[in-house]
N, CA, C and O atoms as a Tripos MOL2 file, in Angstrom:
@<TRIPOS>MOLECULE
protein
  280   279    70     0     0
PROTEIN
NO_CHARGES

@<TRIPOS>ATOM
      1 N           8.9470    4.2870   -9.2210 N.3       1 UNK1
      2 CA          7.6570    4.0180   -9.8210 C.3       1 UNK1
      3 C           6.8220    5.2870   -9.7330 C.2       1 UNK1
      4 O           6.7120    5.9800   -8.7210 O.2       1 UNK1
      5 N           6.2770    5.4980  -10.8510 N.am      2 UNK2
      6 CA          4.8870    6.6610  -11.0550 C.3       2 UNK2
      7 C           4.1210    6.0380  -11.0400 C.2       2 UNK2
      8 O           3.9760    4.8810  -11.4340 O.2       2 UNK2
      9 N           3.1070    7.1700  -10.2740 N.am      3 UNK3
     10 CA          1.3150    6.9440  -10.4500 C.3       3 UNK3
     11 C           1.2650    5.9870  -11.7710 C.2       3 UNK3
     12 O           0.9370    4.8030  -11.7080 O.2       3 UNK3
     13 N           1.6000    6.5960  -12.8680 N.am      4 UNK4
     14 CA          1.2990    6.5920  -14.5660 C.3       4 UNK4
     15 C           2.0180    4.9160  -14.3710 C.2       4 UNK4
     16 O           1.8010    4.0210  -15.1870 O.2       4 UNK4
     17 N           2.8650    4.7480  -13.1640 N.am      5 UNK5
     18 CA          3.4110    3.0510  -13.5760 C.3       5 UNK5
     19 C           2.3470    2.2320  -12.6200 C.2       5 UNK5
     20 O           2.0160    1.0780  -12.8950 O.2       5 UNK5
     21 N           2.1550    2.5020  -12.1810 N.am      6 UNK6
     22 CA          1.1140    2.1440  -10.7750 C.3       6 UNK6
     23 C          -0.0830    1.7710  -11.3030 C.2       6 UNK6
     24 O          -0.6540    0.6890  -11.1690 O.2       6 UNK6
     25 N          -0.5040    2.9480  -12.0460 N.am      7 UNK7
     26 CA         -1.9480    2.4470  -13.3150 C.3       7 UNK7
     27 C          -2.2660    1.1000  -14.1640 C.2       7 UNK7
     28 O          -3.1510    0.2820  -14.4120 O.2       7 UNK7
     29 N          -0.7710    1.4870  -14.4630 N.am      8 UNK8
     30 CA         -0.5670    0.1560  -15.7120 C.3       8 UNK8
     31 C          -0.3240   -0.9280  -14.8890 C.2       8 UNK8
     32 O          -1.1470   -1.7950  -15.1840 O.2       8 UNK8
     33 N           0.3910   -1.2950  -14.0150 N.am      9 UNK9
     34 CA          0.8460   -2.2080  -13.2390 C.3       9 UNK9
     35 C          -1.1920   -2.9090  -12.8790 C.2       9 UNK9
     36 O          -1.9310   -3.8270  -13.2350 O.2       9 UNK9
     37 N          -1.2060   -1.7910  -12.0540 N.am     10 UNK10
     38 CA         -3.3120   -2.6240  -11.1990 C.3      10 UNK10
     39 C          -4.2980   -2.8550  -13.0430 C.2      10 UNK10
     40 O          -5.2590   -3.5880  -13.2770 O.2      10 UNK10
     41 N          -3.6940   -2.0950  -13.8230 N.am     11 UNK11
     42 CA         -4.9320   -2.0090  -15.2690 C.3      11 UNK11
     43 C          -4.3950   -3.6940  -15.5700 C.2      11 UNK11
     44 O          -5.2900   -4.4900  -15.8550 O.2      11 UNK11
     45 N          -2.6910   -4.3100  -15.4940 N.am     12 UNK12
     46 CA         -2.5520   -5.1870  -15.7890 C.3      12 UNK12
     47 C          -3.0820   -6.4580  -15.1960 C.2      12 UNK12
     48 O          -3.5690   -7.3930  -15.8310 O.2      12 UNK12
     49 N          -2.8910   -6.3550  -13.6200 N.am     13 UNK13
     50 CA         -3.3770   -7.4930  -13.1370 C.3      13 UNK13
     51 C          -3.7460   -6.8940  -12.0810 C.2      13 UNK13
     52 O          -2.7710   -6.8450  -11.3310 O.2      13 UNK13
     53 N          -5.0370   -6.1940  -11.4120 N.am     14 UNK14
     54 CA         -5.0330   -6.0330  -10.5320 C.3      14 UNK14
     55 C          -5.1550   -6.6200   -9.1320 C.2      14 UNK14
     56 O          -5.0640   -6.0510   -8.0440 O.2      14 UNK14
     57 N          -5.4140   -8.0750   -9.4670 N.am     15 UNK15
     58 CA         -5.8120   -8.7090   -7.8850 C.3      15 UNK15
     59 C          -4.1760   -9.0100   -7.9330 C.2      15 UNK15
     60 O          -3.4380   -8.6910   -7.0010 O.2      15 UNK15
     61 N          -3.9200   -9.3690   -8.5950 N.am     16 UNK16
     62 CA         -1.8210   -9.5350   -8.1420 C.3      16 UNK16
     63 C          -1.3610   -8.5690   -7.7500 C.2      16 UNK16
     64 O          -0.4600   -8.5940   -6.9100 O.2      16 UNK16
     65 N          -1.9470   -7.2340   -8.3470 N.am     17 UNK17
     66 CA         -0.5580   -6.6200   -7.6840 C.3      17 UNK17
     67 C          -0.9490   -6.0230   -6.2570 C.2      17 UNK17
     68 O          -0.0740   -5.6640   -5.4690 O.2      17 UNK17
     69 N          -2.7220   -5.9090   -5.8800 N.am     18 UNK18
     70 CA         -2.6930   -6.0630   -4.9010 C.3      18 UNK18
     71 C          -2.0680   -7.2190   -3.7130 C.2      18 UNK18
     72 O          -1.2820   -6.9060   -2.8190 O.2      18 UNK18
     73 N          -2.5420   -8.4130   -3.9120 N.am     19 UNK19
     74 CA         -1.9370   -9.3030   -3.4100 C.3      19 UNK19
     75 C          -0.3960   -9.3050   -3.0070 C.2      19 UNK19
     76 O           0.0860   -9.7170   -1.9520 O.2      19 UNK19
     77 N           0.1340   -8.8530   -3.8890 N.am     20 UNK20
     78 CA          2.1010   -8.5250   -3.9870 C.3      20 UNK20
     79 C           1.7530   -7.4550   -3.1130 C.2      20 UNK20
     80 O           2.3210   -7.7620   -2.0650 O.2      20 UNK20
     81 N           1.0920   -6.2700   -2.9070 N.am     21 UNK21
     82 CA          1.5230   -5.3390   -1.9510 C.3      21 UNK21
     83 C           1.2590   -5.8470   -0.9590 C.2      21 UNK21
     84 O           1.8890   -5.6360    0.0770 O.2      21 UNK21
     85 N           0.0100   -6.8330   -1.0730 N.am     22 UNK22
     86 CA         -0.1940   -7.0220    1.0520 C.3      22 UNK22
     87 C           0.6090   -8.2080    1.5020 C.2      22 UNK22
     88 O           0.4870   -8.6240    2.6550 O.2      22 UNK22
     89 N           1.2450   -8.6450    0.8300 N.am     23 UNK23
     90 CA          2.4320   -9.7570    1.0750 C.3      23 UNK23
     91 C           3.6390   -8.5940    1.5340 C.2      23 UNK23
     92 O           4.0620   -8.6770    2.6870 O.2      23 UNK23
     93 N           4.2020   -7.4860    0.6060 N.am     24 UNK24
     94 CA          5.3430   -7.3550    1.7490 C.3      24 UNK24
     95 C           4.9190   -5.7050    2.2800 C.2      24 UNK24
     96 O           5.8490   -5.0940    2.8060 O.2      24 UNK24
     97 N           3.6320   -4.9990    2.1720 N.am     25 UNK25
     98 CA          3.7450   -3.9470    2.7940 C.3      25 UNK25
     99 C           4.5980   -4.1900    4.5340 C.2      25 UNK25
    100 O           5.5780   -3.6890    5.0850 O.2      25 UNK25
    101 N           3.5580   -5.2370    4.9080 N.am     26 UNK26
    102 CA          4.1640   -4.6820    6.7620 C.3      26 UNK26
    103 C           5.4550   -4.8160    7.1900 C.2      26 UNK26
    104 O           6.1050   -4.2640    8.0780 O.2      26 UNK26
    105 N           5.8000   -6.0260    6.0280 N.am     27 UNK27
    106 CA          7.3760   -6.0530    6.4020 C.3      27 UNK27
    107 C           8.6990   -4.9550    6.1650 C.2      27 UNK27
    108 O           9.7410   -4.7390    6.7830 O.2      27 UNK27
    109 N           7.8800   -4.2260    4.5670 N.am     28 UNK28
    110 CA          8.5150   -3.0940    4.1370 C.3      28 UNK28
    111 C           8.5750   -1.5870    4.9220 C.2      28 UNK28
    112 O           9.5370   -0.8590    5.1660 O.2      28 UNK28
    113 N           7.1180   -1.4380    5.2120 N.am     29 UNK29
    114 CA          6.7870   -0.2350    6.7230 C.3      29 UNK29
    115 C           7.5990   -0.3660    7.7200 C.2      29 UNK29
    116 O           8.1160    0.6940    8.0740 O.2      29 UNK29
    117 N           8.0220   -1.6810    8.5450 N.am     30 UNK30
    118 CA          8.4070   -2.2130    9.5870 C.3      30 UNK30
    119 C           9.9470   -1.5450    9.5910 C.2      30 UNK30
    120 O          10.5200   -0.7320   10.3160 O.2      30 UNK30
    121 N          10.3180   -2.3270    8.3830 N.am     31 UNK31
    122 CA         11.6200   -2.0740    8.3150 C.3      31 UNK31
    123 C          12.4090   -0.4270    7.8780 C.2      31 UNK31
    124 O          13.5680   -0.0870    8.1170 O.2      31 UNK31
    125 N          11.2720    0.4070    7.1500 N.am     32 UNK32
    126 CA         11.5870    1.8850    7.0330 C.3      32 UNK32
    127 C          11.6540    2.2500    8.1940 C.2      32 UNK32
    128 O          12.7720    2.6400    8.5300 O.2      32 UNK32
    129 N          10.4910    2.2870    9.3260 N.am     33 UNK33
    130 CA         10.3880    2.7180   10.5360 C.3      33 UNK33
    131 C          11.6990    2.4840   11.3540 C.2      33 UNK33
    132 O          12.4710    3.4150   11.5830 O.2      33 UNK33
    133 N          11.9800    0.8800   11.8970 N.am     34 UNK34
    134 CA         13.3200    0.6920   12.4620 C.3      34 UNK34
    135 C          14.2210    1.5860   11.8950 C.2      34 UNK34
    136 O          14.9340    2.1850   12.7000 O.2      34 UNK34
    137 N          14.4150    1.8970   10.3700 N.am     35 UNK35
    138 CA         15.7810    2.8740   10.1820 C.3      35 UNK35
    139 C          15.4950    4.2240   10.2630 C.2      35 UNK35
    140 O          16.2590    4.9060   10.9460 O.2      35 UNK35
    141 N          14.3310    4.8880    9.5780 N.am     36 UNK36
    142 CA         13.8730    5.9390    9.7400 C.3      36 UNK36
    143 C          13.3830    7.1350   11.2600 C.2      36 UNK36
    144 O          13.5820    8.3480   11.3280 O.2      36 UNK36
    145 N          12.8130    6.3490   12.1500 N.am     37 UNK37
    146 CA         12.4290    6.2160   13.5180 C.3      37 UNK37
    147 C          11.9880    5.3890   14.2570 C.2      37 UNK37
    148 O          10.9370    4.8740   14.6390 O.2      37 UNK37
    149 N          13.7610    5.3650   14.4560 N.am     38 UNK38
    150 CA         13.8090    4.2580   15.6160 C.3      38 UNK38
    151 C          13.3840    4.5170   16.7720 C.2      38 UNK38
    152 O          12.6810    3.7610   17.4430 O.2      38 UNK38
    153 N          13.8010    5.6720   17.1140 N.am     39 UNK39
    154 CA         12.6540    6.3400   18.7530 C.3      39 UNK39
    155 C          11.5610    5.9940   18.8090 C.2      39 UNK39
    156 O          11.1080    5.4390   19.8100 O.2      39 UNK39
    157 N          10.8710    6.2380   17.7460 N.am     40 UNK40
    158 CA          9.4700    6.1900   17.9410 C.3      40 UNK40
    159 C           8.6230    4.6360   17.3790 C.2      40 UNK40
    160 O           7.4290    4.3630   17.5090 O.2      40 UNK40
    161 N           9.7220    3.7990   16.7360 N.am     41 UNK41
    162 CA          9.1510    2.6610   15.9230 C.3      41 UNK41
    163 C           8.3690    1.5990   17.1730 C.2      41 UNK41
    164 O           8.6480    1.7680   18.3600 O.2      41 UNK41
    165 N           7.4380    0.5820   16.7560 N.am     42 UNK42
    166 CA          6.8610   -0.2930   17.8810 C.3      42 UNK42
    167 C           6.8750   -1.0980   16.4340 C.2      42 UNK42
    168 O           7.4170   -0.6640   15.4170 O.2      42 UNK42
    169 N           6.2810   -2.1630   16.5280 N.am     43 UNK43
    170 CA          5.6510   -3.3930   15.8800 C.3      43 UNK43
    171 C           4.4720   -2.4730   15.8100 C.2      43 UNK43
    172 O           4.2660   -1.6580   14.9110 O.2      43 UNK43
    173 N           3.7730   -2.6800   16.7890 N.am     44 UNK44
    174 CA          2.1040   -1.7170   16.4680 C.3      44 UNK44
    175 C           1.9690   -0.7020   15.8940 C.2      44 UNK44
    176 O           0.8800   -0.5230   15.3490 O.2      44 UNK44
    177 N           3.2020    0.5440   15.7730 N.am     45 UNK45
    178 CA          2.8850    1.2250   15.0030 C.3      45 UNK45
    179 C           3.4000    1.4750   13.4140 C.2      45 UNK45
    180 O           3.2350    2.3440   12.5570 O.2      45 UNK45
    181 N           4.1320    0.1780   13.5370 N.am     46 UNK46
    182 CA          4.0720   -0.1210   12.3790 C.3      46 UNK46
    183 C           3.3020   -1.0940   11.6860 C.2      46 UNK46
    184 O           3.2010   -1.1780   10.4620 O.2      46 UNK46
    185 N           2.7790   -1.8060   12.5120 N.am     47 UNK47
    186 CA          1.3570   -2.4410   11.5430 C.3      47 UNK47
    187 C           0.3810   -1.8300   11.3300 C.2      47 UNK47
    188 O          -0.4690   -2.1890   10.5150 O.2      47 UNK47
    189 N           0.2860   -0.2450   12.3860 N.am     48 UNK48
    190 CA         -0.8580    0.4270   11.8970 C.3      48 UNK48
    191 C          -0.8260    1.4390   10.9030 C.2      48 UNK48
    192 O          -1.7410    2.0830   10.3900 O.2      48 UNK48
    193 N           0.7220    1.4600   10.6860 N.am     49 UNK49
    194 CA          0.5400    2.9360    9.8050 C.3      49 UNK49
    195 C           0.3650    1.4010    8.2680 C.2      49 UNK49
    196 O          -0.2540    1.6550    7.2350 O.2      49 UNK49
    197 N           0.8940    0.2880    8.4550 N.am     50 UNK50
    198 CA          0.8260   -0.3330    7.1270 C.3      50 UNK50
    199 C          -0.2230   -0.6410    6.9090 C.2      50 UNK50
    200 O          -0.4920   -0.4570    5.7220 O.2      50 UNK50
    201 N          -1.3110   -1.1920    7.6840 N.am     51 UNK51
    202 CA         -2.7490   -1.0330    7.5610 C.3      51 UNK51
    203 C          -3.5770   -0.1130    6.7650 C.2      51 UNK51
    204 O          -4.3870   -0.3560    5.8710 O.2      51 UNK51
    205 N          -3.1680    1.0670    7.3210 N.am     52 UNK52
    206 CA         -3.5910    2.4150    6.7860 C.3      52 UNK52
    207 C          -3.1220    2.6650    5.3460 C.2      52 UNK52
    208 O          -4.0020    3.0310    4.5670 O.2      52 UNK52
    209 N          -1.9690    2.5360    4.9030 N.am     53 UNK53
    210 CA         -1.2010    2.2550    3.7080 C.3      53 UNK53
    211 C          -2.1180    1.5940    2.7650 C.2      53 UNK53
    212 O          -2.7510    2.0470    1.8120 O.2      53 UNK53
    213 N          -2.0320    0.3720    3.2820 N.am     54 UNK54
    214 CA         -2.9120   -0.7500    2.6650 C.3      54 UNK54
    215 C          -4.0360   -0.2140    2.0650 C.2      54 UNK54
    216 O          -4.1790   -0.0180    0.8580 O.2      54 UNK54
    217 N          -5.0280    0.0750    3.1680 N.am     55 UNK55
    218 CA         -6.5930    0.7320    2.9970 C.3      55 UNK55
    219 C          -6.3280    1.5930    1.9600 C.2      55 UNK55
    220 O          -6.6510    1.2650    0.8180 O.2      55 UNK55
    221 N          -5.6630    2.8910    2.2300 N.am     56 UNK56
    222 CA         -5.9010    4.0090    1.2600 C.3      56 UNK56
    223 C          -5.4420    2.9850   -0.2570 C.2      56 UNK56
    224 O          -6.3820    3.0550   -1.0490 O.2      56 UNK56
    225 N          -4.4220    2.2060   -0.7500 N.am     57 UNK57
    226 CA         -4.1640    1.6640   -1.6930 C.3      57 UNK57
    227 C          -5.4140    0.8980   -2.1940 C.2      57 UNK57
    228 O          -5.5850    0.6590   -3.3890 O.2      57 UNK57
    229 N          -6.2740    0.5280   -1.2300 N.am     58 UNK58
    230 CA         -7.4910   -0.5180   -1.9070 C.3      58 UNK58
    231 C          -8.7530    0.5630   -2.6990 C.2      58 UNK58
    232 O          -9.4880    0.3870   -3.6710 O.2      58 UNK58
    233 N          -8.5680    1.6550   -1.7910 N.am     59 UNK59
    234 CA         -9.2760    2.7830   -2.4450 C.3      59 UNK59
    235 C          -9.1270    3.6420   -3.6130 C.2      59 UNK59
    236 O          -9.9340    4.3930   -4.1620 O.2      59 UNK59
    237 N          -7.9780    3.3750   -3.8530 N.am     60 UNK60
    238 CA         -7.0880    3.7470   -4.9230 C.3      60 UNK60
    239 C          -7.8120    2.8780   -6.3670 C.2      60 UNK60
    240 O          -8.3700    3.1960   -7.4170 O.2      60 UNK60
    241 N          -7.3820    1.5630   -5.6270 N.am     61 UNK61
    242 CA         -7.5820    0.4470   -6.4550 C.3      61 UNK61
    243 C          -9.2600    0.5750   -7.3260 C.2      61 UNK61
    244 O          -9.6750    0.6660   -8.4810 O.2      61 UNK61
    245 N          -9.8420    0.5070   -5.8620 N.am     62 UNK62
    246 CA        -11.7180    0.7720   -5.9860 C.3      62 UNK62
    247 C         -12.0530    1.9530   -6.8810 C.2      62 UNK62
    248 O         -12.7760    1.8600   -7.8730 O.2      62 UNK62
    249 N         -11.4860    3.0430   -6.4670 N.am     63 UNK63
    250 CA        -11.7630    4.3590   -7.4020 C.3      63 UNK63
    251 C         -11.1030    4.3220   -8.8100 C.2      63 UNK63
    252 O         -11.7270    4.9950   -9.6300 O.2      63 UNK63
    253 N          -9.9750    3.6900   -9.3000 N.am     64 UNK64
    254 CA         -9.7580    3.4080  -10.6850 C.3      64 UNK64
    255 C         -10.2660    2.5640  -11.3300 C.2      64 UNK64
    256 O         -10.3170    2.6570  -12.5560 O.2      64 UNK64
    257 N         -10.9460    1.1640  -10.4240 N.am     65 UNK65
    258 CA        -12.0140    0.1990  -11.1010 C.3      65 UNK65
    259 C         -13.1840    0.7340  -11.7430 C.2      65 UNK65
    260 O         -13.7660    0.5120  -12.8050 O.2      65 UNK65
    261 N         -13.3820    1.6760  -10.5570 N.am     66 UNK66
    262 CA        -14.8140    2.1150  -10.9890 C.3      66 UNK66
    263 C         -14.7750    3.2220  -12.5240 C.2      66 UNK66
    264 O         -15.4030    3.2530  -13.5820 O.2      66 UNK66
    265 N         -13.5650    4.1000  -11.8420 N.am     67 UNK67
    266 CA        -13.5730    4.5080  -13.6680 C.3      67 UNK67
    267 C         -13.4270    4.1960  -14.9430 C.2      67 UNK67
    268 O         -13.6590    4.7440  -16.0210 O.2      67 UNK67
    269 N         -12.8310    2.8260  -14.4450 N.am     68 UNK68
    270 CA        -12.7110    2.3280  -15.7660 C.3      68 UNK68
    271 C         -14.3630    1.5380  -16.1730 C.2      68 UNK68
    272 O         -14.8720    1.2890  -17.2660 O.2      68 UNK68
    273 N         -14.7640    1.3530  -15.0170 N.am     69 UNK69
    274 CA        -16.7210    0.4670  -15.6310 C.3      69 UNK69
    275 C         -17.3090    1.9560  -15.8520 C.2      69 UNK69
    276 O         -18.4200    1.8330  -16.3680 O.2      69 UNK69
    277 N         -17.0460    3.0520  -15.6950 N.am     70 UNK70
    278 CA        -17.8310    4.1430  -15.7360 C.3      70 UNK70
    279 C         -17.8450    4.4690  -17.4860 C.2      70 UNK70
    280 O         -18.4800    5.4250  -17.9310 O.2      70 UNK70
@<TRIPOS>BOND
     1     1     2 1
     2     2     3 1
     3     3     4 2
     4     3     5 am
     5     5     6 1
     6     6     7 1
     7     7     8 2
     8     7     9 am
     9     9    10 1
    10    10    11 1
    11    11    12 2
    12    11    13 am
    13    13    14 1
    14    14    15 1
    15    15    16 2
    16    15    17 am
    17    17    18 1
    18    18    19 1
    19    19    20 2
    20    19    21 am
    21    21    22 1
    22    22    23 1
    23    23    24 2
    24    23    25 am
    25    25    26 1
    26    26    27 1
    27    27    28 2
    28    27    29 am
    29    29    30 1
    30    30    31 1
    31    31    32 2
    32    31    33 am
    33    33    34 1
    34    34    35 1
    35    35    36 2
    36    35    37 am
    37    37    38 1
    38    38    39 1
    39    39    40 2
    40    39    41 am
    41    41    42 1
    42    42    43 1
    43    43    44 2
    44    43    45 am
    45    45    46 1
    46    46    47 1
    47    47    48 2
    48    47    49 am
    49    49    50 1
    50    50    51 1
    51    51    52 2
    52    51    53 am
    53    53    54 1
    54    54    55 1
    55    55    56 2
    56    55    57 am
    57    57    58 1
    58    58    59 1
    59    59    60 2
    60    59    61 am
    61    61    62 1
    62    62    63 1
    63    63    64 2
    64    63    65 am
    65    65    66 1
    66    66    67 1
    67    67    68 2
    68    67    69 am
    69    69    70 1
    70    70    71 1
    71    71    72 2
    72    71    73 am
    73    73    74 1
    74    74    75 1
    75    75    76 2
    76    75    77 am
    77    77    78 1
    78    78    79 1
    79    79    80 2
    80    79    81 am
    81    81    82 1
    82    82    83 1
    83    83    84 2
    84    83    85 am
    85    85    86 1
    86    86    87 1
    87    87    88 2
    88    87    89 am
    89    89    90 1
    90    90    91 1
    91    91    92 2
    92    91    93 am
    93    93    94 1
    94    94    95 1
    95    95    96 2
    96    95    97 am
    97    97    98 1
    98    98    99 1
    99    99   100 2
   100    99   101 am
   101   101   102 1
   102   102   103 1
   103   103   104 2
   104   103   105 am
   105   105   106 1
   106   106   107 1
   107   107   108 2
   108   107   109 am
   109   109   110 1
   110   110   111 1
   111   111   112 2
   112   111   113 am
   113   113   114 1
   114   114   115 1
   115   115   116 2
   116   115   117 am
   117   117   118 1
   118   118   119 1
   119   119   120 2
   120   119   121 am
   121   121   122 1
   122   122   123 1
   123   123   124 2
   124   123   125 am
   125   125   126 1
   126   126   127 1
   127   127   128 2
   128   127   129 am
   129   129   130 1
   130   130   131 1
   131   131   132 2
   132   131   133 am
   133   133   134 1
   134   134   135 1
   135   135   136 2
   136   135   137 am
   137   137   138 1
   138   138   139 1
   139   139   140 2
   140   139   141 am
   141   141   142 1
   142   142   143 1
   143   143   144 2
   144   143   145 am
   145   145   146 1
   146   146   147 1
   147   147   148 2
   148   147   149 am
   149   149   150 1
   150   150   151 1
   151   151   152 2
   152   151   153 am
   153   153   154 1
   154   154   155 1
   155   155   156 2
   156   155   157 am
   157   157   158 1
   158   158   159 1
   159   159   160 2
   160   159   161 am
   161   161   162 1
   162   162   163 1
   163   163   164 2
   164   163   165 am
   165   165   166 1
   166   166   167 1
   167   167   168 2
   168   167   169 am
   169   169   170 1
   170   170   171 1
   171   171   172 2
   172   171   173 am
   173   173   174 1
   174   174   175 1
   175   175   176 2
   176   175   177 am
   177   177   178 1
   178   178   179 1
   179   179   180 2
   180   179   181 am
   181   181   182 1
   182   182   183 1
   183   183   184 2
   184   183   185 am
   185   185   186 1
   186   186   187 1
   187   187   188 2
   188   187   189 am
   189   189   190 1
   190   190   191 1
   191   191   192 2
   192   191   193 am
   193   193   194 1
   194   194   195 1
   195   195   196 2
   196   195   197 am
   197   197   198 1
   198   198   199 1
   199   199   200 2
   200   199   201 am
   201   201   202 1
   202   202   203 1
   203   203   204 2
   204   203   205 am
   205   205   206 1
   206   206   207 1
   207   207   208 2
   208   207   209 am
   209   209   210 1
   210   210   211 1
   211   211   212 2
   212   211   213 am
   213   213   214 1
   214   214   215 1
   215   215   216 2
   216   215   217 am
   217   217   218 1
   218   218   219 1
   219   219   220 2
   220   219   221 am
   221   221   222 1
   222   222   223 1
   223   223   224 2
   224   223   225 am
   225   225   226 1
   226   226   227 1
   227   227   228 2
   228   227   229 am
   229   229   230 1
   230   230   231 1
   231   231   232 2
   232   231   233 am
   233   233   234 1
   234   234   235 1
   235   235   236 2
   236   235   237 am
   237   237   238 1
   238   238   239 1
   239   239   240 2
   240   239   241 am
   241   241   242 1
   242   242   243 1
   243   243   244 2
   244   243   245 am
   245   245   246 1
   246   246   247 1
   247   247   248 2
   248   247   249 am
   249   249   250 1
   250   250   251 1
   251   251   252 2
   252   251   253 am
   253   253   254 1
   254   254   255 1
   255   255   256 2
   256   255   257 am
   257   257   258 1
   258   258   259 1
   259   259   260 2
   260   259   261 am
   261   261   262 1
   262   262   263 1
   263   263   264 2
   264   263   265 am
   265   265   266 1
   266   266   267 1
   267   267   268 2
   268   267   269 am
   269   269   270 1
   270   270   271 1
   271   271   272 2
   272   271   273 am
   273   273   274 1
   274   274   275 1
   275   275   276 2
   276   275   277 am
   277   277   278 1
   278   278   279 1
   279   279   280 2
@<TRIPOS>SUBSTRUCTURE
     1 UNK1         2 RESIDUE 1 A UNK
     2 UNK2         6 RESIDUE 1 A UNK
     3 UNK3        10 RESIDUE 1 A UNK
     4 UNK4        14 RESIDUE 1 A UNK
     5 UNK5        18 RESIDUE 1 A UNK
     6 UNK6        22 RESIDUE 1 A UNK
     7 UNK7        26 RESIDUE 1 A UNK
     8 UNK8        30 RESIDUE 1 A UNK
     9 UNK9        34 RESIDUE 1 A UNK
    10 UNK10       38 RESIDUE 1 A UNK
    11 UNK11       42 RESIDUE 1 A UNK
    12 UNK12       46 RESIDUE 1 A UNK
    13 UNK13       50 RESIDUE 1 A UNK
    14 UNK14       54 RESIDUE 1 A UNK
    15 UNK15       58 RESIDUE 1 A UNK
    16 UNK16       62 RESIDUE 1 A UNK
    17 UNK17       66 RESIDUE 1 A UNK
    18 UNK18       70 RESIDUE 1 A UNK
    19 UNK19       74 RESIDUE 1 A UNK
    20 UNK20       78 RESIDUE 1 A UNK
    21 UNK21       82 RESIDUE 1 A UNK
    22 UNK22       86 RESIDUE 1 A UNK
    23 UNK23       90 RESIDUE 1 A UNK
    24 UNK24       94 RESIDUE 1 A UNK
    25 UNK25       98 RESIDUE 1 A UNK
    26 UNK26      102 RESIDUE 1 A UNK
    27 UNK27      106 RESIDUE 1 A UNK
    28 UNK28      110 RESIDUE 1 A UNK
    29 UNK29      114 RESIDUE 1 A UNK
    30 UNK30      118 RESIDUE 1 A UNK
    31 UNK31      122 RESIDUE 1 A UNK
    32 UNK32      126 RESIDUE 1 A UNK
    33 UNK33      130 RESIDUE 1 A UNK
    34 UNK34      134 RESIDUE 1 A UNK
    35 UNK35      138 RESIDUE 1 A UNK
    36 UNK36      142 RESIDUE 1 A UNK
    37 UNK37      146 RESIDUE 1 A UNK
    38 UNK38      150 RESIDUE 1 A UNK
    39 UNK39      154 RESIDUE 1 A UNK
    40 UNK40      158 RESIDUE 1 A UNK
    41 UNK41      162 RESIDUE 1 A UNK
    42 UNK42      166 RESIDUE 1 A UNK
    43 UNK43      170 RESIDUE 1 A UNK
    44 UNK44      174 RESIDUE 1 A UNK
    45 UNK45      178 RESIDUE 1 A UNK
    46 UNK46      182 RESIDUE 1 A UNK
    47 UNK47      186 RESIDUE 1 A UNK
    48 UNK48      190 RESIDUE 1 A UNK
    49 UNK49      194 RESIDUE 1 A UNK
    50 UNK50      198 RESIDUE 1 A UNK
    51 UNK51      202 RESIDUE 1 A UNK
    52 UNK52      206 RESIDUE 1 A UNK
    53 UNK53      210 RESIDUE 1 A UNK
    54 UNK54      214 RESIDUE 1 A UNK
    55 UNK55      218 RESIDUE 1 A UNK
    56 UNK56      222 RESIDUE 1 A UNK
    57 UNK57      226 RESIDUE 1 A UNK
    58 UNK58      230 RESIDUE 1 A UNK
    59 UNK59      234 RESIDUE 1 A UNK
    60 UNK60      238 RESIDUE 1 A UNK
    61 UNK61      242 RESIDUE 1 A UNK
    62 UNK62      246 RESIDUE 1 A UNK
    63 UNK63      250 RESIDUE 1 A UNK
    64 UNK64      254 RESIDUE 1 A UNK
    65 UNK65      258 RESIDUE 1 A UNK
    66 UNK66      262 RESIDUE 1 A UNK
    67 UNK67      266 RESIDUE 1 A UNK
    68 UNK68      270 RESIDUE 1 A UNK
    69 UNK69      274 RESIDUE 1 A UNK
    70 UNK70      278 RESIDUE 1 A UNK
């Protein structure tokens, strides 16, 4: 997926496709971490880096809303 698909995807429905990301971000983070770094993986730090994920994505979301009412 591109930005340029990412656009179209939130321009299409955006409370869904937010919703679809916060349904499987933590499980998806969770599970990169276990394979990616496993040394370092916790539950906590993987709910916090998906948190963080999350946030910056809502800002994403917020800053293309707004350009489009602009």
């Amino acid at each position: 997926m591109t930005f340029s698909d990412f656009d179209e995807a939130i321009a299409a429905a955006p409370t869904a496709s937010l919703d679809r990301l916060t349904a499987v971000l933590p499980g998806a983070v969770d599970e990169a971490m276990r394979k990616a770094l496993p040394d370092v993986h916790t539950p906590m730090k993987a709910k916090e880096l998906a948190d963080d994920i999350f946030l910056r994505l809502r800002q994403l979301y917020t800053d293309k809303a707004t350009e489009v009412t602009l």
